[in-house]
Amino acid sequence: MAASIKKFLSATLFEYETQKVIAISSYKIGLIYRGIQMLIVTYVIGWVMLREKGYQSFDTVVSGVTTKLKGLEYTNYTNISAIGDRIWDVADWAVPPQMNSAFFVTTNVVITKNQSQTTCEEDKDNKWHASCKNDSDCTKGDVHMLGWGVKTGRCVNSSREAELRVCEIYGWCPTEQDILPLGDDKVLMTRVKNFTVLIKNSVEFPKFGIKRRNILDSMSKNYLRQCNYRPDSEVDKYCPIFKLGDIIKHGQAISQEDAKQIWITGVYTGGARKLNVTHPPAGMVAIDIHWECNFDYDEEFCKPEYKFRNLEDGQVGRGWNFRHAYHYVEDGIHKRTLVKAYGIQFFISVTGRGGKFDILNFTMNLGSGLALLTLATVLCDIIVLNIMRKRKKYRQAKIDKVGLLAALTVAYENS
Ligand SMILES: Nc1ncnc2c1ncn2[C@@H]1O[C@H](COP(=O)(O)OP(=O)(O)OP(=O)(O)O)[C@@H](O)[C@H]1O
């Protein structure tokens, strides 16, 4: 037992290995060796150095974005009193007028004019909490969070639906009738596709002290007045003015029917069908501005790239709408016009990085790349000593056992 422990210790602890070089003349092994070396060199030069720019140090952009919308809509519906014969300019359909890296465009509206604070019947659509048989069903002072006002304690006949009685309320009267002016399948603002947005984006690469704008120095005032973004044009692909219809079109290949629905209620129904959900996703569109800049060349080559995406999220309720009001005083009475605005929400995001030659990064990546070359020897050793037909011969030539270990091995083999 003691002897075998001694043998084991001698063979493991008290052993020193030194490298031995053997030259094998073989086309096959030579080819494998050079092949692996080529692969490693190609990886280091092609991928690490050229593709990933391992010779540069990088900085990410710090950015600011503002937008300016333009466009005119004319609606001529004299038979619909809330809409009438009117022009809608940007101050009417861009609500709120300015947002942080986003803008909203109204495409359809439900307008309730001449509201003042008085008493009237509750909206018939709220009948599940406002319908009544007699006054005792309308507790005076009750406020329902989804209603339009405080109950007065009276149950009255609805003027909007026959044989319906609803509680009377005190609030902004008359209450809204939530019906799209042209019905559920027609858009009110048919020209929104041709509305335009000017996006001004200033970026800085703080590490290199370089500032850039998406309105390039080469663009004249005249050019800005008439250009439109066109991705297939060498010049106009940098134009910072976008038609809203083009943004939707470039965002996704969507059918005419889906596109139409986006303009009507801000709902992109195509997504719902694809996702197989009951509530279609809202009309939310992302505009991505990407700056990929190489400051080893002139700064002038640092230009933005635009990408558009129709954001799909099946859980967001039907479309995108919200209410806002215009307040005024008439004959000493505080009044308002309530607008339920349907439309499309655009989000702008800016990403990017700039790179410049950096001696430290270059030497570090080159050094670690060259160190990878030892992999070629390791892989060839594995192949030569374990896979090749003459592996026994190569092993004998490669490993010499001398001293105590050799004696032990011989003794072991003879026993
Ligand atoms: N949404 C847009 N669509 C088309 N052109 C636009 C848009 N927004 C601005 N422009 C044009 O781009 C140029 C620069 O706009 P900027 O807002 O800096 O100047 P401006 O003289 O204040 O513009 P405006 O014409 O609104 O008075 C102007 O010629 C302007 O008319």
CSV table of C-alpha atoms and ligand atoms in Angstrom, one decimal:
chain,number,residue,atom,x,y,z
A,1,MET,CA,0.0,0.0,0.0
A,2,ALA,CA,2.7,2.4,1.1
A,3,ALA,CA,4.7,1.5,-2.0
A,4,SER,CA,1.9,2.2,-4.3
A,5,ILE,CA,1.3,5.7,-2.6
A,6,LYS,CA,4.9,6.4,-3.1
A,7,LYS,CA,4.7,5.4,-6.7
A,8,PHE,CA,1.7,7.6,-7.2
A,9,LEU,CA,3.3,10.6,-5.6
A,10,SER,CA,6.4,10.2,-7.6
A,11,ALA,CA,4.4,10.0,-10.8
A,12,THR,CA,2.3,13.0,-10.1
A,13,LEU,CA,3.9,15.5,-7.7
A,14,PHE,CA,7.5,15.0,-8.5
A,15,GLU,CA,7.3,15.4,-12.2
A,16,TYR,CA,8.5,18.3,-14.4
A,17,GLU,CA,7.3,18.7,-18.0
A,18,THR,CA,9.2,20.7,-20.6
A,19,GLN,CA,8.2,21.5,-24.1
A,20,LYS,CA,9.7,19.5,-26.9
A,21,VAL,CA,9.6,20.6,-30.6
A,22,ILE,CA,9.0,17.9,-33.2
A,23,ALA,CA,8.7,18.7,-36.9
A,24,ILE,CA,6.2,16.6,-38.8
A,25,SER,CA,6.4,16.6,-42.5
A,26,SER,CA,2.9,16.1,-43.7
A,27,TYR,CA,0.8,18.0,-46.2
A,28,LYS,CA,-2.4,17.1,-44.3
A,29,ILE,CA,-1.2,18.4,-40.9
A,30,GLY,CA,0.5,21.4,-42.6
A,31,LEU,CA,-2.7,22.4,-44.3
A,32,ILE,CA,-4.8,22.0,-41.1
A,33,TYR,CA,-2.3,24.1,-39.2
A,34,ARG,CA,-2.1,26.9,-41.8
A,35,GLY,CA,-5.9,26.7,-42.3
A,36,ILE,CA,-6.6,27.3,-38.5
A,37,GLN,CA,-4.0,30.1,-38.5
A,38,MET,CA,-5.8,31.7,-41.5
A,39,LEU,CA,-9.1,31.5,-39.8
A,40,ILE,CA,-7.8,33.2,-36.7
A,41,VAL,CA,-6.1,35.9,-38.6
A,42,THR,CA,-9.2,36.5,-40.7
A,43,TYR,CA,-11.3,36.7,-37.6
A,44,VAL,CA,-8.9,39.2,-35.9
A,45,ILE,CA,-8.5,41.4,-39.0
A,46,GLY,CA,-12.0,41.0,-40.6
A,47,TRP,CA,-14.3,40.9,-37.6
A,48,VAL,CA,-12.5,42.4,-34.6
A,49,MET,CA,-10.5,45.1,-36.4
A,50,LEU,CA,-12.6,46.0,-39.5
A,51,ARG,CA,-16.2,45.1,-38.6
A,52,GLU,CA,-16.2,45.9,-34.9
A,53,LYS,CA,-13.6,48.6,-35.4
A,54,GLY,CA,-11.4,47.2,-32.6
A,55,TYR,CA,-8.9,49.9,-33.3
A,56,GLN,CA,-11.2,52.7,-32.2
A,57,SER,CA,-12.7,54.0,-28.9
A,58,PHE,CA,-16.4,54.9,-28.9
A,59,ASP,CA,-18.8,57.4,-27.5
A,60,THR,CA,-22.6,57.3,-27.6
A,61,VAL,CA,-24.7,60.3,-28.7
A,62,VAL,CA,-26.3,62.8,-26.4
A,63,SER,CA,-29.3,64.2,-28.2
A,64,GLY,CA,-32.2,66.7,-28.4
A,65,VAL,CA,-35.2,66.6,-30.7
A,66,THR,CA,-37.9,69.1,-31.6
A,67,THR,CA,-40.6,68.8,-34.2
A,68,LYS,CA,-42.7,71.2,-36.3
A,69,LEU,CA,-45.9,70.0,-38.0
A,70,LYS,CA,-47.6,71.6,-41.0
A,71,GLY,CA,-50.7,70.7,-43.0
A,72,LEU,CA,-54.2,72.0,-43.7
A,73,GLU,CA,-57.5,70.1,-43.7
A,74,TYR,CA,-60.8,71.3,-45.1
A,75,THR,CA,-64.0,69.6,-43.9
A,76,ASN,CA,-67.3,70.6,-45.6
A,77,TYR,CA,-70.1,68.9,-43.7
A,78,THR,CA,-72.7,71.6,-43.2
A,79,ASN,CA,-75.2,68.9,-42.2
A,80,ILE,CA,-73.0,67.9,-39.2
A,81,SER,CA,-73.2,71.0,-37.0
A,82,ALA,CA,-70.3,70.1,-34.8
A,83,ILE,CA,-67.9,69.8,-37.8
A,84,GLY,CA,-69.4,72.2,-40.4
A,85,ASP,CA,-67.6,74.0,-43.1
A,86,ARG,CA,-64.1,74.7,-41.7
A,87,ILE,CA,-60.4,74.7,-42.1
A,88,TRP,CA,-58.3,72.8,-39.6
A,89,ASP,CA,-54.7,74.1,-39.3
A,90,VAL,CA,-51.9,72.8,-37.2
A,91,ALA,CA,-53.1,74.7,-34.1
A,92,ASP,CA,-56.3,72.7,-34.3
A,93,TRP,CA,-55.1,69.2,-35.0
A,94,ALA,CA,-51.6,69.0,-33.3
A,95,VAL,CA,-52.4,68.5,-29.6
A,96,PRO,CA,-50.5,69.4,-27.5
A,97,PRO,CA,-48.6,71.7,-29.7
A,98,GLN,CA,-45.2,70.5,-28.5
A,99,MET,CA,-44.1,67.3,-26.7
A,100,ASN,CA,-40.7,65.8,-25.7
A,101,SER,CA,-39.5,63.6,-28.6
A,102,ALA,CA,-43.1,62.8,-29.7
A,103,PHE,CA,-46.1,64.3,-31.5
A,104,PHE,CA,-49.7,63.5,-31.8
A,105,VAL,CA,-51.8,64.1,-35.0
A,106,THR,CA,-55.6,64.2,-34.8
A,107,THR,CA,-57.3,62.2,-37.6
A,108,ASN,CA,-60.9,62.0,-36.3
A,109,VAL,CA,-62.9,63.9,-33.7
A,110,VAL,CA,-66.1,63.8,-31.7
A,111,ILE,CA,-66.9,67.4,-30.9
A,112,THR,CA,-69.4,68.6,-28.3
A,113,LYS,CA,-70.0,72.4,-28.6
A,114,ASN,CA,-71.3,75.0,-26.2
A,115,GLN,CA,-71.0,73.1,-22.9
A,116,SER,CA,-71.7,75.1,-19.8
A,117,GLN,CA,-72.1,74.1,-16.1
A,118,THR,CA,-75.7,73.4,-15.7
A,119,THR,CA,-78.2,70.5,-15.3
A,120,CYS,CA,-78.9,67.9,-18.0
A,121,GLU,CA,-79.5,64.2,-18.6
A,122,GLU,CA,-76.6,61.8,-18.1
A,123,ASP,CA,-75.1,60.4,-21.3
A,124,LYS,CA,-77.2,57.3,-22.4
A,125,ASP,CA,-74.0,55.3,-23.0
A,126,ASN,CA,-73.5,55.5,-19.2
A,127,LYS,CA,-76.8,53.9,-18.6
A,128,TRP,CA,-75.4,50.9,-16.6
A,129,HIS,CA,-74.8,53.3,-13.8
A,130,ALA,CA,-77.2,56.2,-14.8
A,131,SER,CA,-80.5,54.5,-15.9
A,132,CYS,CA,-83.3,54.8,-13.4
A,133,LYS,CA,-87.0,54.0,-12.9
A,134,ASN,CA,-87.7,56.8,-10.4
A,135,ASP,CA,-86.0,59.6,-8.4
A,136,SER,CA,-85.1,57.2,-5.6
A,137,ASP,CA,-82.6,55.5,-8.0
A,138,CYS,CA,-80.6,58.8,-8.4
A,139,THR,CA,-79.2,59.6,-5.0
A,140,LYS,CA,-78.6,63.3,-4.8
A,141,GLY,CA,-74.9,64.2,-4.6
A,142,ASP,CA,-73.7,60.8,-6.0
A,143,VAL,CA,-70.7,61.2,-8.3
A,144,HIS,CA,-69.7,58.3,-10.5
A,145,MET,CA,-66.1,58.4,-11.7
A,146,LEU,CA,-67.1,57.3,-15.2
A,147,GLY,CA,-70.0,59.7,-15.5
A,148,TRP,CA,-70.2,63.4,-16.5
A,149,GLY,CA,-71.4,65.1,-13.3
A,150,VAL,CA,-73.0,64.9,-9.9
A,151,LYS,CA,-76.6,63.5,-9.6
A,152,THR,CA,-79.3,66.0,-8.8
A,153,GLY,CA,-81.7,63.4,-7.4
A,154,ARG,CA,-84.1,63.5,-10.4
A,155,CYS,CA,-84.9,60.7,-12.8
A,156,VAL,CA,-85.7,62.1,-16.3
A,157,ASN,CA,-86.7,60.8,-19.7
A,158,SER,CA,-83.8,60.4,-22.1
A,159,SER,CA,-84.1,62.6,-25.2
A,160,ARG,CA,-81.5,60.4,-27.0
A,161,GLU,CA,-83.1,57.0,-26.6
A,162,ALA,CA,-86.8,56.2,-26.5
A,163,GLU,CA,-88.2,54.5,-23.4
A,164,LEU,CA,-85.0,55.1,-21.4
A,165,ARG,CA,-85.0,57.1,-18.2
A,166,VAL,CA,-81.7,58.4,-16.9
A,167,CYS,CA,-80.5,60.4,-13.8
A,168,GLU,CA,-80.2,64.1,-14.2
A,169,ILE,CA,-76.7,65.5,-13.5
A,170,TYR,CA,-75.1,68.8,-12.8
A,171,GLY,CA,-72.0,69.1,-14.9
A,172,TRP,CA,-70.7,70.3,-18.3
A,173,CYS,CA,-74.0,70.1,-20.3
A,174,PRO,CA,-75.0,68.9,-22.8
A,175,THR,CA,-73.0,65.7,-22.2
A,176,GLU,CA,-71.0,64.2,-25.1
A,177,GLN,CA,-72.6,61.8,-27.6
A,178,ASP,CA,-69.7,59.5,-28.4
A,179,ILE,CA,-70.4,58.9,-32.1
A,180,LEU,CA,-67.7,59.5,-34.8
A,181,PRO,CA,-69.1,62.2,-37.1
A,182,LEU,CA,-68.9,60.1,-40.3
A,183,GLY,CA,-69.5,56.7,-38.7
A,184,ASP,CA,-67.1,54.0,-37.7
A,185,ASP,CA,-65.6,53.4,-41.2
A,186,LYS,CA,-64.9,56.9,-42.5
A,187,VAL,CA,-62.1,59.2,-41.6
A,188,LEU,CA,-62.8,62.9,-41.0
A,189,MET,CA,-59.4,64.2,-41.9
A,190,THR,CA,-58.6,62.7,-45.3
A,191,ARG,CA,-55.5,64.9,-45.9
A,192,VAL,CA,-53.5,63.8,-42.8
A,193,LYS,CA,-51.3,61.5,-45.1
A,194,ASN,CA,-50.0,64.7,-46.7
A,195,PHE,CA,-49.3,66.5,-43.5
A,196,THR,CA,-45.6,67.0,-42.9
A,197,VAL,CA,-43.3,67.1,-39.9
A,198,LEU,CA,-39.9,68.8,-39.7
A,199,ILE,CA,-37.7,67.0,-37.2
A,200,LYS,CA,-34.8,68.9,-35.8
A,201,ASN,CA,-32.2,66.7,-34.1
A,202,SER,CA,-29.0,68.0,-32.6
A,203,VAL,CA,-26.5,65.5,-31.3
A,204,GLU,CA,-23.2,65.6,-29.5
A,205,PHE,CA,-20.4,63.1,-29.0
A,206,PRO,CA,-19.0,64.6,-25.7
A,207,LYS,CA,-15.8,62.4,-25.6
A,208,PHE,CA,-14.7,63.8,-29.0
A,209,GLY,CA,-16.3,67.3,-28.6
A,210,ILE,CA,-18.1,66.9,-31.9
A,211,LYS,CA,-21.7,68.3,-32.5
A,212,ARG,CA,-23.9,67.4,-35.5
A,213,ARG,CA,-27.4,68.3,-36.7
A,214,ASN,CA,-29.7,66.4,-39.0
A,215,ILE,CA,-30.2,69.6,-41.0
A,216,LEU,CA,-27.0,69.4,-42.8
A,217,ASP,CA,-24.8,72.4,-43.6
A,218,SER,CA,-25.2,71.6,-47.3
A,219,MET,CA,-29.0,72.2,-47.1
A,220,SER,CA,-30.2,75.6,-48.2
A,221,LYS,CA,-33.3,77.4,-47.0
A,222,ASN,CA,-34.9,76.8,-50.4
A,223,TYR,CA,-34.1,73.1,-50.3
A,224,LEU,CA,-35.7,72.9,-46.8
A,225,ARG,CA,-38.9,74.6,-48.0
A,226,GLN,CA,-39.6,72.0,-50.6
A,227,CYS,CA,-37.8,68.8,-49.8
A,228,ASN,CA,-39.4,65.5,-48.7
A,229,TYR,CA,-37.7,62.5,-47.2
A,230,ARG,CA,-37.2,59.7,-49.8
A,231,PRO,CA,-35.1,56.8,-48.7
A,232,ASP,CA,-34.2,55.8,-52.3
A,233,SER,CA,-32.8,59.2,-53.2
A,234,GLU,CA,-29.1,60.0,-52.4
A,235,VAL,CA,-29.9,63.6,-51.5
A,236,ASP,CA,-33.5,63.4,-50.1
A,237,LYS,CA,-32.7,60.5,-47.8
A,238,TYR,CA,-31.3,63.2,-45.5
A,239,CYS,CA,-34.2,65.6,-45.8
A,240,PRO,CA,-35.6,66.2,-42.3
A,241,ILE,CA,-39.2,66.8,-43.5
A,242,PHE,CA,-41.4,63.7,-43.6
A,243,LYS,CA,-44.9,63.1,-45.0
A,244,LEU,CA,-47.0,61.3,-42.3
A,245,GLY,CA,-48.3,58.9,-44.9
A,246,ASP,CA,-44.8,57.9,-45.9
A,247,ILE,CA,-43.8,57.3,-42.3
A,248,ILE,CA,-46.7,54.8,-41.9
A,249,LYS,CA,-45.9,53.3,-45.3
A,250,HIS,CA,-42.2,52.8,-44.6
A,251,GLY,CA,-43.0,51.6,-41.1
A,252,GLN,CA,-44.5,48.3,-42.2
A,253,ALA,CA,-45.9,46.7,-45.3
A,254,ILE,CA,-49.5,47.0,-44.4
A,255,SER,CA,-52.6,46.5,-46.5
A,256,GLN,CA,-54.8,49.4,-47.7
A,257,GLU,CA,-57.6,48.3,-45.3
A,258,ASP,CA,-55.3,48.4,-42.2
A,259,ALA,CA,-53.8,51.7,-43.3
A,260,LYS,CA,-57.3,53.2,-43.6
A,261,GLN,CA,-58.2,52.0,-40.1
A,262,ILE,CA,-55.2,53.7,-38.7
A,263,TRP,CA,-56.4,57.0,-40.0
A,264,ILE,CA,-60.0,56.5,-38.8
A,265,THR,CA,-59.5,55.5,-35.1
A,266,GLY,CA,-55.7,55.2,-34.7
A,267,VAL,CA,-56.2,51.5,-34.6
A,268,TYR,CA,-54.0,49.2,-36.6
A,269,THR,CA,-56.3,46.2,-37.0
A,270,GLY,CA,-53.8,44.1,-39.0
A,271,GLY,CA,-51.7,43.6,-35.9
A,272,ALA,CA,-54.8,42.3,-34.0
A,273,ARG,CA,-55.5,39.7,-36.7
A,274,LYS,CA,-51.9,38.6,-36.7
A,275,LEU,CA,-51.7,38.5,-32.9
A,276,ASN,CA,-55.2,36.9,-32.7
A,277,VAL,CA,-56.3,39.2,-29.9
A,278,THR,CA,-59.6,40.9,-29.3
A,279,HIS,CA,-58.3,44.5,-28.8
A,280,PRO,CA,-56.3,45.7,-31.8
A,281,PRO,CA,-53.2,47.7,-31.0
A,282,ALA,CA,-53.1,51.4,-31.1
A,283,GLY,CA,-51.7,53.6,-33.9
A,284,MET,CA,-48.3,54.2,-32.4
A,285,VAL,CA,-45.4,54.8,-34.7
A,286,ALA,CA,-41.8,55.0,-33.8
A,287,ILE,CA,-39.3,57.1,-35.7
A,288,ASP,CA,-35.7,56.0,-35.0
A,289,ILE,CA,-32.8,58.3,-35.9
A,290,HIS,CA,-29.5,56.5,-35.9
A,291,TRP,CA,-26.1,58.1,-36.0
A,292,GLU,CA,-23.2,55.7,-36.9
A,293,CYS,CA,-20.1,57.9,-37.2
A,294,ASN,CA,-16.5,57.3,-38.0
A,295,PHE,CA,-14.5,60.3,-36.9
A,296,ASP,CA,-11.3,59.0,-38.6
A,297,TYR,CA,-12.9,60.5,-41.7
A,298,ASP,CA,-14.3,64.1,-42.0
A,299,GLU,CA,-17.2,65.0,-39.7
A,300,GLU,CA,-19.3,65.8,-42.8
A,301,PHE,CA,-19.7,62.1,-43.4
A,302,CYS,CA,-21.5,61.8,-40.0
A,303,LYS,CA,-25.1,61.8,-41.1
A,304,PRO,CA,-28.3,60.3,-39.6
A,305,GLU,CA,-30.2,57.3,-40.8
A,306,TYR,CA,-34.0,57.1,-40.4
A,307,LYS,CA,-36.1,54.0,-39.6
A,308,PHE,CA,-39.8,53.7,-38.9
A,309,ARG,CA,-41.8,51.1,-37.1
A,310,ASN,CA,-45.5,50.7,-36.4
A,311,LEU,CA,-45.4,49.6,-32.8
A,312,GLU,CA,-47.7,46.6,-32.2
A,313,ASP,CA,-48.9,45.8,-28.7
A,314,GLY,CA,-52.0,43.7,-28.6
A,315,GLN,CA,-52.9,44.7,-25.0
A,316,VAL,CA,-53.4,48.5,-25.4
A,317,GLY,CA,-57.2,48.9,-25.8
A,318,ARG,CA,-58.8,50.0,-29.0
A,319,GLY,CA,-56.9,52.7,-30.6
A,320,TRP,CA,-55.6,55.9,-29.2
A,321,ASN,CA,-57.9,58.8,-28.2
A,322,PHE,CA,-58.2,61.4,-25.4
A,323,ARG,CA,-60.3,64.4,-24.6
A,324,HIS,CA,-59.3,68.0,-24.4
A,325,ALA,CA,-61.4,71.3,-24.3
A,326,TYR,CA,-61.3,74.9,-25.5
A,327,HIS,CA,-62.7,77.3,-22.9
A,328,TYR,CA,-64.3,80.6,-23.6
A,329,VAL,CA,-66.7,83.1,-22.1
A,330,GLU,CA,-70.0,83.9,-23.9
A,331,ASP,CA,-72.4,86.5,-22.4
A,332,GLY,CA,-70.6,86.2,-19.1
A,333,ILE,CA,-71.1,82.4,-19.0
A,334,HIS,CA,-68.0,80.2,-18.8
A,335,LYS,CA,-68.3,77.7,-21.7
A,336,ARG,CA,-66.2,75.1,-23.5
A,337,THR,CA,-66.0,73.0,-26.6
A,338,LEU,CA,-65.1,69.4,-25.7
A,339,VAL,CA,-63.0,67.4,-28.2
A,340,LYS,CA,-62.5,63.7,-28.1
A,341,ALA,CA,-59.5,63.3,-30.4
A,342,TYR,CA,-58.6,60.1,-32.2
A,343,GLY,CA,-55.2,59.9,-33.9
A,344,ILE,CA,-51.7,58.6,-34.2
A,345,GLN,CA,-49.0,59.0,-31.7
A,346,PHE,CA,-45.5,59.3,-33.1
A,347,PHE,CA,-42.4,58.6,-30.9
A,348,ILE,CA,-38.9,59.7,-31.8
A,349,SER,CA,-35.9,57.9,-30.5
A,350,VAL,CA,-32.2,58.7,-31.2
A,351,THR,CA,-29.4,56.2,-30.9
A,352,GLY,CA,-25.9,56.1,-32.2
A,353,ARG,CA,-22.2,56.0,-31.6
A,354,GLY,CA,-19.1,57.6,-32.9
A,355,GLY,CA,-15.7,56.0,-33.0
A,356,LYS,CA,-12.1,57.4,-33.4
A,357,PHE,CA,-8.7,55.7,-33.6
A,358,ASP,CA,-7.3,54.9,-30.2
A,359,ILE,CA,-3.8,53.4,-29.8
A,360,LEU,CA,-4.6,51.7,-26.5
A,361,ASN,CA,-7.7,49.9,-27.9
A,362,PHE,CA,-5.7,49.0,-31.1
A,363,THR,CA,-2.8,47.4,-29.3
A,364,MET,CA,-5.0,45.6,-26.8
A,365,ASN,CA,-7.2,44.0,-29.5
A,366,LEU,CA,-4.3,43.2,-31.7
A,367,GLY,CA,-2.4,41.6,-28.8
A,368,SER,CA,-5.3,39.5,-27.7
A,369,GLY,CA,-6.0,38.6,-31.3
A,370,LEU,CA,-2.4,37.4,-31.8
A,371,ALA,CA,-2.5,35.4,-28.6
A,372,LEU,CA,-5.4,33.4,-30.2
A,373,LEU,CA,-2.8,32.0,-32.7
A,374,THR,CA,-1.6,29.6,-30.0
A,375,LEU,CA,-5.0,27.9,-30.5
A,376,ALA,CA,-3.8,26.6,-33.8
A,377,THR,CA,-1.0,24.7,-32.1
A,378,VAL,CA,-3.3,23.3,-29.4
A,379,LEU,CA,-5.9,22.2,-32.0
A,380,CYS,CA,-3.2,20.6,-34.2
A,381,ASP,CA,-1.7,18.8,-31.2
A,382,ILE,CA,-5.1,17.3,-30.4
A,383,ILE,CA,-5.6,16.2,-34.0
A,384,VAL,CA,-2.1,14.8,-34.4
A,385,LEU,CA,-1.9,12.9,-31.1
A,386,ASN,CA,-5.5,11.6,-31.0
A,387,ILE,CA,-7.0,11.4,-34.5
A,388,MET,CA,-4.3,10.8,-37.1
A,389,ARG,CA,-3.6,7.3,-38.3
A,390,LYS,CA,0.1,7.5,-37.1
A,391,ARG,CA,-0.9,9.0,-33.7
A,392,LYS,CA,1.1,6.3,-31.7
A,393,LYS,CA,4.3,7.2,-33.5
A,394,TYR,CA,3.7,10.9,-33.1
A,395,ARG,CA,3.0,10.4,-29.4
A,396,GLN,CA,6.2,8.4,-28.9
A,397,ALA,CA,8.1,11.1,-30.6
A,398,LYS,CA,6.4,13.9,-28.7
A,399,ILE,CA,6.6,12.5,-25.2
A,400,ASP,CA,9.9,11.3,-23.8
A,401,LYS,CA,9.9,10.0,-20.2
A,402,VAL,CA,13.2,10.3,-18.4
A,403,GLY,CA,14.5,9.9,-14.8
A,404,LEU,CA,12.4,8.4,-12.0
A,405,LEU,CA,9.2,8.6,-14.0
A,406,ALA,CA,10.8,6.6,-16.9
A,407,ALA,CA,12.1,3.9,-14.4
A,408,LEU,CA,8.7,3.7,-12.8
A,409,THR,CA,6.9,3.4,-16.1
A,410,VAL,CA,9.3,0.6,-17.2
A,411,ALA,CA,8.8,-1.1,-13.9
A,412,TYR,CA,5.1,-0.8,-14.2
A,413,GLU,CA,5.1,-2.1,-17.7
A,414,ASN,CA,7.2,-5.1,-16.8
A,415,SER,CA,5.2,-6.0,-13.7
B,1,LIG,N1,-43.6,70.5,-41.2
B,1,LIG,C1,-43.0,71.1,-42.1
B,1,LIG,N2,-43.2,70.8,-43.4
B,1,LIG,C2,-42.6,71.4,-44.4
B,1,LIG,N3,-41.7,72.5,-44.3
B,1,LIG,C3,-41.5,72.9,-43.0
B,1,LIG,C4,-42.1,72.2,-41.9
B,1,LIG,N4,-41.7,72.8,-40.8
B,1,LIG,C5,-40.8,73.8,-41.2
B,1,LIG,N5,-40.7,73.8,-42.5
B,1,LIG,C6,-39.9,74.7,-43.3
B,1,LIG,O1,-38.5,74.5,-42.9
B,1,LIG,C7,-37.9,75.8,-42.8
B,1,LIG,C8,-37.2,75.9,-41.5
B,1,LIG,O2,-38.3,75.9,-40.5
B,1,LIG,P1,-38.1,76.8,-39.2
B,1,LIG,O3,-39.2,76.4,-38.2
B,1,LIG,O4,-36.7,76.7,-38.7
B,1,LIG,O5,-38.3,78.3,-39.7
B,1,LIG,P2,-39.6,79.3,-39.7
B,1,LIG,O6,-39.3,80.3,-40.7
B,1,LIG,O7,-39.9,79.7,-38.3
B,1,LIG,O8,-40.7,78.3,-40.3
B,1,LIG,P3,-42.2,78.8,-40.6
B,1,LIG,O9,-42.4,78.5,-42.0
B,1,LIG,O10,-43.0,77.8,-39.7
B,1,LIG,O11,-42.5,80.2,-40.1
B,1,LIG,C9,-38.9,76.8,-43.2
B,1,LIG,O12,-38.7,77.1,-44.5
B,1,LIG,C10,-40.2,76.2,-42.9
B,1,LIG,O13,-41.2,76.7,-43.8
